[in-house]
Coordinates of C-alpha atoms and ligand atoms in Angstrom, one line a residue:
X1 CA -14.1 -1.3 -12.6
X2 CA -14.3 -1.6 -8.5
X3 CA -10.6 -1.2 -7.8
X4 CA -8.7 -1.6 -4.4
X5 CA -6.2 1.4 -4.2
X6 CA -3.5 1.2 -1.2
X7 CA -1.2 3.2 -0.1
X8 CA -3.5 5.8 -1.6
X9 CA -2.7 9.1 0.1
X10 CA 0.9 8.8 -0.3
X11 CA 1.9 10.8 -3.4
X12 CA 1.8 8.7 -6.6
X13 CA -1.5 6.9 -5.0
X14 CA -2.9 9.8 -5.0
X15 CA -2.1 11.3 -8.4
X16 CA -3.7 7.9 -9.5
X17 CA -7.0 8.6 -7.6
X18 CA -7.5 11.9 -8.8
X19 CA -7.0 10.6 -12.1
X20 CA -9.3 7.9 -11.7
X21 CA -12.2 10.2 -9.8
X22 CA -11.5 12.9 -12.5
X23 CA -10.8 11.2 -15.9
X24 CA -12.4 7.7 -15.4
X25 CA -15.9 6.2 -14.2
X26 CA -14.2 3.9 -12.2
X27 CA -14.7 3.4 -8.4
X28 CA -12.0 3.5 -5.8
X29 CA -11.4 2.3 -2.2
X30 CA -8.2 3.5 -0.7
X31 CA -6.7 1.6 2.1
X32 CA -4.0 3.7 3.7
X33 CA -2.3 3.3 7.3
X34 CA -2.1 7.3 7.4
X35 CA 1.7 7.1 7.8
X36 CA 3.7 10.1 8.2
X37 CA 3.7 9.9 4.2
X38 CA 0.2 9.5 3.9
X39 CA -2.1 12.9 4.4
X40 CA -5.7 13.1 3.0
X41 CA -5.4 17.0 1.7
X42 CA -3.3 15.1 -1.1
X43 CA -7.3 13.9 -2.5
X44 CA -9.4 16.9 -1.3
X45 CA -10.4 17.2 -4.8
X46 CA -12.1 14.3 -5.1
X47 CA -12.8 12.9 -2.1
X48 CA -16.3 14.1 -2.6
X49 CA -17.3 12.1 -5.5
X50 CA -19.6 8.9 -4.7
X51 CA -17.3 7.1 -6.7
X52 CA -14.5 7.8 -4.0
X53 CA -14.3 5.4 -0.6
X54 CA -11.8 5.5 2.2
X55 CA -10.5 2.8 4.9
X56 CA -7.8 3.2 7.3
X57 CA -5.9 -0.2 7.1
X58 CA -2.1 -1.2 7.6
X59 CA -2.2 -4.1 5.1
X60 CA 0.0 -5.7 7.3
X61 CA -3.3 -6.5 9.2
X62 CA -4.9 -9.9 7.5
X63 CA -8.2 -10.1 8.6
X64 CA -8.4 -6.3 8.2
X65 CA -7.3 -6.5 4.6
X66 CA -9.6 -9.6 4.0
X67 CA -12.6 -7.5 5.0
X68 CA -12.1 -5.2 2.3
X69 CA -11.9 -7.9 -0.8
X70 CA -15.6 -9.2 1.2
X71 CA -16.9 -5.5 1.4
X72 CA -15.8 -3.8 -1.6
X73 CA -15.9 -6.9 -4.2
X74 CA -12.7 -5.1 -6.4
X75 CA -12.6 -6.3 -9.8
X76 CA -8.6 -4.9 -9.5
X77 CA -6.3 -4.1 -7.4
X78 CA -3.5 -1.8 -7.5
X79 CA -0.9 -2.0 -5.1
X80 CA 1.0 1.0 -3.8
X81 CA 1.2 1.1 -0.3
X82 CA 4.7 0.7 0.9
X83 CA 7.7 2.9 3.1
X84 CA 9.3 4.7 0.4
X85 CA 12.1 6.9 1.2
X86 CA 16.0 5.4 1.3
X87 CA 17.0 7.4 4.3
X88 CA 14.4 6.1 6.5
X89 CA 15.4 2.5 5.2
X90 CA 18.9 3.3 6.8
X91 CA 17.6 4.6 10.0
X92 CA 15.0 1.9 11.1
X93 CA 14.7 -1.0 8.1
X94 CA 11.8 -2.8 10.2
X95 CA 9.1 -1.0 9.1
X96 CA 10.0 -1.7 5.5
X97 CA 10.3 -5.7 6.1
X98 CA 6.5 -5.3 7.6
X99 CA 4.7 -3.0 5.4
X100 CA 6.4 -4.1 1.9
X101 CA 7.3 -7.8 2.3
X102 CA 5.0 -9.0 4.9
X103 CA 2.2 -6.0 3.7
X104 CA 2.3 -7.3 -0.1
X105 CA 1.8 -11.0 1.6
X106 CA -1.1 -10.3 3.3
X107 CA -2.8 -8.4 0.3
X108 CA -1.4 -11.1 -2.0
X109 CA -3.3 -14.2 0.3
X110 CA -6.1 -12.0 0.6
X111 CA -7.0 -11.4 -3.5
X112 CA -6.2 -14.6 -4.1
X113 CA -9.0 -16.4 -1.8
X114 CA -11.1 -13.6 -2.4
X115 CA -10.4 -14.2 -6.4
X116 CA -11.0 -17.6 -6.0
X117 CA -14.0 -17.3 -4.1
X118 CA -15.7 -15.1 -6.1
X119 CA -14.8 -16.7 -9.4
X120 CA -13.4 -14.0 -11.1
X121 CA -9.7 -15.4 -10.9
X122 CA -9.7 -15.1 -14.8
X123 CA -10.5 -11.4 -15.1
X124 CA -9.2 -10.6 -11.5
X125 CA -6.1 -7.9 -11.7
X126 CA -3.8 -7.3 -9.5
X127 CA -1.2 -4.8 -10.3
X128 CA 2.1 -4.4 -8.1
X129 CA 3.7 -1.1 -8.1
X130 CA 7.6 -1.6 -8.1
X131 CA 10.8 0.5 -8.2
X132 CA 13.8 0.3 -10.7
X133 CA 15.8 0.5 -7.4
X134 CA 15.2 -3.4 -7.2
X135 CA 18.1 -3.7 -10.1
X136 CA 21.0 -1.7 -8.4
X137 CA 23.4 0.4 -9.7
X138 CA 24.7 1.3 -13.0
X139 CA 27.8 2.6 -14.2
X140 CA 27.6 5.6 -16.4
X141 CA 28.1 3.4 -19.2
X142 CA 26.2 1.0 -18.6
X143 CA 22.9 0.3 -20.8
X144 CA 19.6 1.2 -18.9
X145 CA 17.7 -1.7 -16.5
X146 CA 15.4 -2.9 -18.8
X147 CA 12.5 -6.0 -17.3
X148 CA 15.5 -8.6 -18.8
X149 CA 17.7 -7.2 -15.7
X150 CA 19.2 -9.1 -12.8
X151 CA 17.9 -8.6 -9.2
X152 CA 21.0 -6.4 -7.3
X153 CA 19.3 -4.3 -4.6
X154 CA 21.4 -2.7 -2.4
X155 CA 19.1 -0.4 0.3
X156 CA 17.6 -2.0 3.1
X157 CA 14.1 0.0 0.7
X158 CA 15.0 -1.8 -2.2
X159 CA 15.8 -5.1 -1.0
X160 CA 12.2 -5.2 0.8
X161 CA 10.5 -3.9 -2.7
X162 CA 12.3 -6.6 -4.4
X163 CA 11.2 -9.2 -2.0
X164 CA 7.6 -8.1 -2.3
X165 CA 8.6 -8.0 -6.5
X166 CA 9.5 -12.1 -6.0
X167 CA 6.3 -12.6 -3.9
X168 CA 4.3 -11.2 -6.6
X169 CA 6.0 -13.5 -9.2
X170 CA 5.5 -16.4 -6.8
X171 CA 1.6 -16.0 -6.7
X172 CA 1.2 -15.7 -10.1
X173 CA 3.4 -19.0 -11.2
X174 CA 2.4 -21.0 -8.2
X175 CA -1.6 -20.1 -7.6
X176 CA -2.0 -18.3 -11.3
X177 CA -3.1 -14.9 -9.4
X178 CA -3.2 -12.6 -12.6
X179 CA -0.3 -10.3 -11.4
X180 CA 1.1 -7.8 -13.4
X181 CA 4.7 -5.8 -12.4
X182 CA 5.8 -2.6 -12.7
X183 CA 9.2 -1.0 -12.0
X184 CA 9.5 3.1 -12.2
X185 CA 12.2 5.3 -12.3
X186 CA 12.1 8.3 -10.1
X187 CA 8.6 10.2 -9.8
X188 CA 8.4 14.2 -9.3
X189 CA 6.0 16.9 -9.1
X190 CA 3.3 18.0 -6.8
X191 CA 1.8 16.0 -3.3
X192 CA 5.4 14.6 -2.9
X193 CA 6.5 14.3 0.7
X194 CA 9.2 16.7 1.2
X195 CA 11.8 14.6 2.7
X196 CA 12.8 13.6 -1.0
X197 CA 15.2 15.5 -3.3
X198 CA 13.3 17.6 -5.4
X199 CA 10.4 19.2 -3.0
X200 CA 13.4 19.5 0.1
X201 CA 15.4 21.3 -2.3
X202 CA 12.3 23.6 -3.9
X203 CA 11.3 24.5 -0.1
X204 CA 15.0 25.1 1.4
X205 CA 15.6 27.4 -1.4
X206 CA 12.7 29.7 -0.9
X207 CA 13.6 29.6 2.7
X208 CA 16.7 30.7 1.9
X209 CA 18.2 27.6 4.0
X210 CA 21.4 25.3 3.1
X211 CA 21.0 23.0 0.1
X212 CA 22.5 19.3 1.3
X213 CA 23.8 17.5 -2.1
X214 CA 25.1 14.1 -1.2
X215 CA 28.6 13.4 -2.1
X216 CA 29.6 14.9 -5.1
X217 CA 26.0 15.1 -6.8
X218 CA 27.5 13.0 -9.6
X219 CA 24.7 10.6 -8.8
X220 CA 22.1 9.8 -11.5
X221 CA 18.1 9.5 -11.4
X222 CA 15.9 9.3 -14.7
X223 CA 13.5 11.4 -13.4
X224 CA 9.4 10.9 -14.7
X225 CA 7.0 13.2 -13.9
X226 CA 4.3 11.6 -11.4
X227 CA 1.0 12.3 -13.5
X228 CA 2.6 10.7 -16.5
X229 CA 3.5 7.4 -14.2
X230 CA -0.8 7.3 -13.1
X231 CA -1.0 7.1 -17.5
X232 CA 1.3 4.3 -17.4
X233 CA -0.4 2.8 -14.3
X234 CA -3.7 2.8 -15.9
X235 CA -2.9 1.8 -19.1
X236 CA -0.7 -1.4 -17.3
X237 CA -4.1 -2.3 -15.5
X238 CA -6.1 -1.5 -18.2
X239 CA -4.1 -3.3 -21.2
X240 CA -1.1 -5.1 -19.9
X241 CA -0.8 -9.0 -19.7
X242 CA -1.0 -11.0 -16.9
X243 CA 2.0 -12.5 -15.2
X244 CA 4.2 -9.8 -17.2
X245 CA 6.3 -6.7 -16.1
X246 CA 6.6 -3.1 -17.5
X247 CA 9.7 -1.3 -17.1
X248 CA 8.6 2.8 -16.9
X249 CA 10.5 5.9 -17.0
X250 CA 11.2 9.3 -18.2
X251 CA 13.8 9.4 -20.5
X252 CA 15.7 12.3 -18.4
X253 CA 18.4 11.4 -16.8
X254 CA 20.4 14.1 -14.8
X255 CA 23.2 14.3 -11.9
X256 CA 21.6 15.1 -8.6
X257 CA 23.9 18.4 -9.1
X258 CA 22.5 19.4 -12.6
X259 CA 18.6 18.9 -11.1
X260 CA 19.5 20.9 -7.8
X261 CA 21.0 24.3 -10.0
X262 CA 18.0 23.9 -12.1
X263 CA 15.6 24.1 -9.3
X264 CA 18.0 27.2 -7.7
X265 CA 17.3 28.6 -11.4
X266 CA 13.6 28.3 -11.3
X267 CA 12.9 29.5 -7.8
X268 CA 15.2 32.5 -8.6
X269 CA 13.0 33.2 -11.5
X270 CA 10.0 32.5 -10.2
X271 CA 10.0 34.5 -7.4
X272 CA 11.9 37.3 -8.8
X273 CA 13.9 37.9 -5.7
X274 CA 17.3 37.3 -7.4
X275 CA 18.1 35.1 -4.9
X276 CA 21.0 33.8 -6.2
X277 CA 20.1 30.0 -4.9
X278 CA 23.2 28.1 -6.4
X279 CA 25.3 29.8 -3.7
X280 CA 22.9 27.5 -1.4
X281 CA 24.5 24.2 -2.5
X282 CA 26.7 22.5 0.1
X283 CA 28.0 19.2 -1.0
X284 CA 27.4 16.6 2.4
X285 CA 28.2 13.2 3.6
X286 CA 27.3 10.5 0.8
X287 CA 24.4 8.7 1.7
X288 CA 25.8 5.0 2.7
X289 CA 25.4 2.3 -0.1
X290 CA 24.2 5.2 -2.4
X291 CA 23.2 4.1 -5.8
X292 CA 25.3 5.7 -8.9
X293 CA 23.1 5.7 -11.3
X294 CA 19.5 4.7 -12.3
X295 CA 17.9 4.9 -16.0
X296 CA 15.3 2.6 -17.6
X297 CA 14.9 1.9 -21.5
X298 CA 11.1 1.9 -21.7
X299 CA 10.7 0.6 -25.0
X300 CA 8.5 -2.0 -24.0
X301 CA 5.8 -0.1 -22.9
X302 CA 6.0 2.1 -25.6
X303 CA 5.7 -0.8 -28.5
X304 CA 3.2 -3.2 -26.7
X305 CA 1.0 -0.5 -24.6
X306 CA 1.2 2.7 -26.6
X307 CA 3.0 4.5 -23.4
X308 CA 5.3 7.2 -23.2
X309 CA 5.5 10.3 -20.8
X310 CA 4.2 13.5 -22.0
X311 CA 5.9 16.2 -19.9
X312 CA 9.5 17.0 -20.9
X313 CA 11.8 17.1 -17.6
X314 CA 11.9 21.1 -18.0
X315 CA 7.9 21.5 -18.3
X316 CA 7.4 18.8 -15.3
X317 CA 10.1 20.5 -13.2
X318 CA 8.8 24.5 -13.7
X319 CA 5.2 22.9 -13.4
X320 CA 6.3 21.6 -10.0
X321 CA 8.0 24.2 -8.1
X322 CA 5.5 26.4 -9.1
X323 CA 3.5 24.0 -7.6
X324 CA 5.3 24.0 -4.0
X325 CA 5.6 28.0 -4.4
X326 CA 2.0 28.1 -4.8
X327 CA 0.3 25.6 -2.0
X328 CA 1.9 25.9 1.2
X329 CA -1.2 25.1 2.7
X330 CA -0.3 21.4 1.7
X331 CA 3.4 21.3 3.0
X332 CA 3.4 24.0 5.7
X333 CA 1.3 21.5 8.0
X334 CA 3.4 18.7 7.2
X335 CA 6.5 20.5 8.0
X336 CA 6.0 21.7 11.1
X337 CA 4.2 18.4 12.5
X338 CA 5.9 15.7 10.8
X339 CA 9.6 16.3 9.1
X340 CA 11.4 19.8 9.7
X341 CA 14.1 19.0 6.9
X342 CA 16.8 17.4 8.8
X343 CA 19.4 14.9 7.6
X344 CA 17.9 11.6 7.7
X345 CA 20.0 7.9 6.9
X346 CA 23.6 8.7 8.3
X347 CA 24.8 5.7 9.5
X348 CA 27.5 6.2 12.7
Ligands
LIG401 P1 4.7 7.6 -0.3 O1 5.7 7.3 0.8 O2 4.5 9.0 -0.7 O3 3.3 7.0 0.1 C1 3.1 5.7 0.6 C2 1.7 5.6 1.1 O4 1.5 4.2 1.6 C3 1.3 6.5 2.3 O5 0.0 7.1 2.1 C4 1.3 5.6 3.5 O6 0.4 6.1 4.5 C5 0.9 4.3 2.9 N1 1.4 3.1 3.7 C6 2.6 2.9 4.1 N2 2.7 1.7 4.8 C7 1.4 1.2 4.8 C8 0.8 0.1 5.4 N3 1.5 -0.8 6.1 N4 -0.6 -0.1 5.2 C9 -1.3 0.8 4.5 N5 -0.8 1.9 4.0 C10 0.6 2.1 4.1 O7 5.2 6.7 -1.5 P2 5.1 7.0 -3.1 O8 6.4 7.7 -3.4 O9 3.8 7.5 -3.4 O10 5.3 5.5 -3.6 C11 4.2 4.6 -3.9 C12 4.7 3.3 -4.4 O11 5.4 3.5 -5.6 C13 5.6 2.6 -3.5 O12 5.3 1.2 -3.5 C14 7.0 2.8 -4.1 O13 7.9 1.8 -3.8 C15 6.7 2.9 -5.5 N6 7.6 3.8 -6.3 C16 7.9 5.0 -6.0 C17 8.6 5.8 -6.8 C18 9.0 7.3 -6.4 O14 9.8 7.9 -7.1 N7 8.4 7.9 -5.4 C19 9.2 5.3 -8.0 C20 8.9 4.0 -8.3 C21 8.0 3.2 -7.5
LIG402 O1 14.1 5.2 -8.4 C1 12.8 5.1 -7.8 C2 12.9 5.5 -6.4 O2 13.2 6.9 -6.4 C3 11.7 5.2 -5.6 O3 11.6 3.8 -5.5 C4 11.8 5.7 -4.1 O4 10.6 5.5 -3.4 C5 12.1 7.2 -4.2 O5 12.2 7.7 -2.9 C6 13.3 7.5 -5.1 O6 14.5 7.1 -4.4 P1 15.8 8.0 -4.4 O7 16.6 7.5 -3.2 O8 16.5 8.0 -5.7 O9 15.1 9.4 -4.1 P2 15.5 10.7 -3.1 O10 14.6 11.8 -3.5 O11 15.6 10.3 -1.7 O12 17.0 11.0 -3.6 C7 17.2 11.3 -5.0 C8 18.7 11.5 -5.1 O13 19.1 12.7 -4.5 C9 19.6 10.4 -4.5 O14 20.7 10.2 -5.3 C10 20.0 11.0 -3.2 C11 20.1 12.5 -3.4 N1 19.7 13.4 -2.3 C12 18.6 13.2 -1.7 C13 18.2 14.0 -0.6 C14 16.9 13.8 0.1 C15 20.6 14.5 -2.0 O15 21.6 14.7 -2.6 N2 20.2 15.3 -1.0 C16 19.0 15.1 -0.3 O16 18.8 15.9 0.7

């Protein structure tokens, strides 16, 4: 397959290229803005291959995305490109209303004439990559979100992803673009930007720097390890049925507190130092509008596709802050030109 890639050089875009470039003969053309979030050491190791090609697009930019259906001819598309962090959704929601809703419009109008044109719109794919953030919060005892659950979002993020989730639906019902949906729980392990929880907390503890839990650290995530979410990706393109959605996730859920200690543990360990880490943790103002709790039953996957993750939550989590320990010359750049670790998304 020719697939269209965006958002490509942010981290689960790129676990999904070098999976394509390393495990597939597919051929890929990544169209990425270069955000803050988007850094092209993240495909070094395959950026080489002749199966590998690179644009610098914002997809909110029509004509610009329309070229690269006429240029590239995709068979596929898979959709990733989008503003991704909650904080930064507090602190400046614009840029999430451009690149997610009006973004996914543009790339939306732009397969579907090029779909049409072409006359592929039978085998055309195009695959949207959602969050479970789109269905809210659960109590602890709730039952997991499964692809049955209401809309609720509650983030200035998730209501934009959720807009883009309905726009995706729209095209498909309304002009039979062969969409197909899915809505992951949260992703870890190496290439992840390190504004989010688990690389900030990996790299302030080997500094030696305060650990900032929000609230109590009662809050839950069902965490999936990100090479295991590129499987599920692929195997959605690959196998899944039009105008459907897949529900993915990682069967670990754990408080924010319980994920933090376990990190302390590991960097202890794996450094040697004895640095007694846990003593880092200082619990900090709440996030505003935070989310309780997040888990997904994945069952459907599983029984139509074959998919389930393959790293427990302890393998994926060693695996990744040896990672971080192991290639600062990935997040030292990005650290001292881009994000230096402050608090981001408190609201006055
Ligand atoms: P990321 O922030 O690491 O990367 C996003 C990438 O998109 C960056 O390379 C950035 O340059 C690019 N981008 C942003 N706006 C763009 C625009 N207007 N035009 C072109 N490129 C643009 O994000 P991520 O964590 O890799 O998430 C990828 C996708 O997966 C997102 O759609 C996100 O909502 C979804 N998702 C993420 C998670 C998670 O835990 N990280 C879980 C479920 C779903
Ligand atoms: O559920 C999927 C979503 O997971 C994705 O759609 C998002 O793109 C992704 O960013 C992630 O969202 P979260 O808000 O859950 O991830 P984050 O890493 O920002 O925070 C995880 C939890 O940790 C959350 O409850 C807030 C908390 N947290 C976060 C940071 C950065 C802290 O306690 N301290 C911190 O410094």
């Amino acid at each position: 397959m020719r697939i269209l890639l965006t958002g490509g050089l942010g981290f689960i875009g790129s676990a999904v290229i070098r999976r394509l470039i390393s495990e597939t003969e597919h051929e890929v053309l990544n169209l990425d803005k270069v955000t803050y979030a988007g850094t092209h050491t993240s495909v070094q190791s395959v950026s080489d291959s002749n199966r590998y090609h690179f644009s610098k697009v914002d997809i909110v930019d029509g004509p610009a995305v329309t070229d690269a259906f006429a240029s590239f001819r995709p068979d596929a598309v898979m959709h990733l490109a989008a503003e991704s962090h909650v904080d930064r959704s507090i602190d400046g929601p614009g840029e999430f209303v451009q690149s997610n809703i009006v973004g996914t419009y543009e790339m939306l109008q732009a397969a579907r004439s090029y779909a049409l044109e072409a006359d592929i719109m039978d085998r055309f794919r195009f695959l949207h990559i959602s969050t479970d953030e789109v269905f809210g919060a659960l109590s602890p005892e709730s039952p997991p979100f499964d692809e049955s659950t209401p809309y609720d979002p509650r983030s200035p993020y998730s209501a934009s992803k959720a807009a883009s989730d309905h726009l995706v639906r729209a095209w498909h019902e309304t002009f039979g673009l062969p969409t197909l949906i899915t809505n992951c729980s949260n992703n870890y392990g190496p290439f992840q930007f390190p504004e989010k929880l688990i690389p900030l907390m990996i790299l302030k503890s080997a500094a030696h720097q305060e650990l900032p839990v929000y609230g109590k650290g009662d809050n839950i995530r069902d965490w999936l390890f990100v090479d295991d979410h590129a499987g599920a990706l692929l195997r959605v393109l690959e196998e899944g049925k039009p105008g459907e959605t897949y529900a993915i996730g990682g069967n670990s859920e754990r408080t924010n507190l319980e994920v933090v200690q376990q990190l302390c543990d590991l960097v202890d360990t794996q450094l040697g130092d004895n640095g007694a880490r846990q003593e880092l943790i200082s619990f900090v103002a709440d996030r505003p509008g935070h989310d309780l709790r997040y888990a997904i039953n994945a069952s459907k996957i599983k029984d139509e596709l074959g998919w389930e993750p393959s790293h427990s939550f302890a393998e994926g989590l060693a695996k990744t802050a040896s990672w971080y320990l192991e290639n600062e010359w990935w997040w030292r750049p990005l650290l001292t030109e881009r994000y230096e670790g402050e608090r981001l998304g408190v609201t006055t």
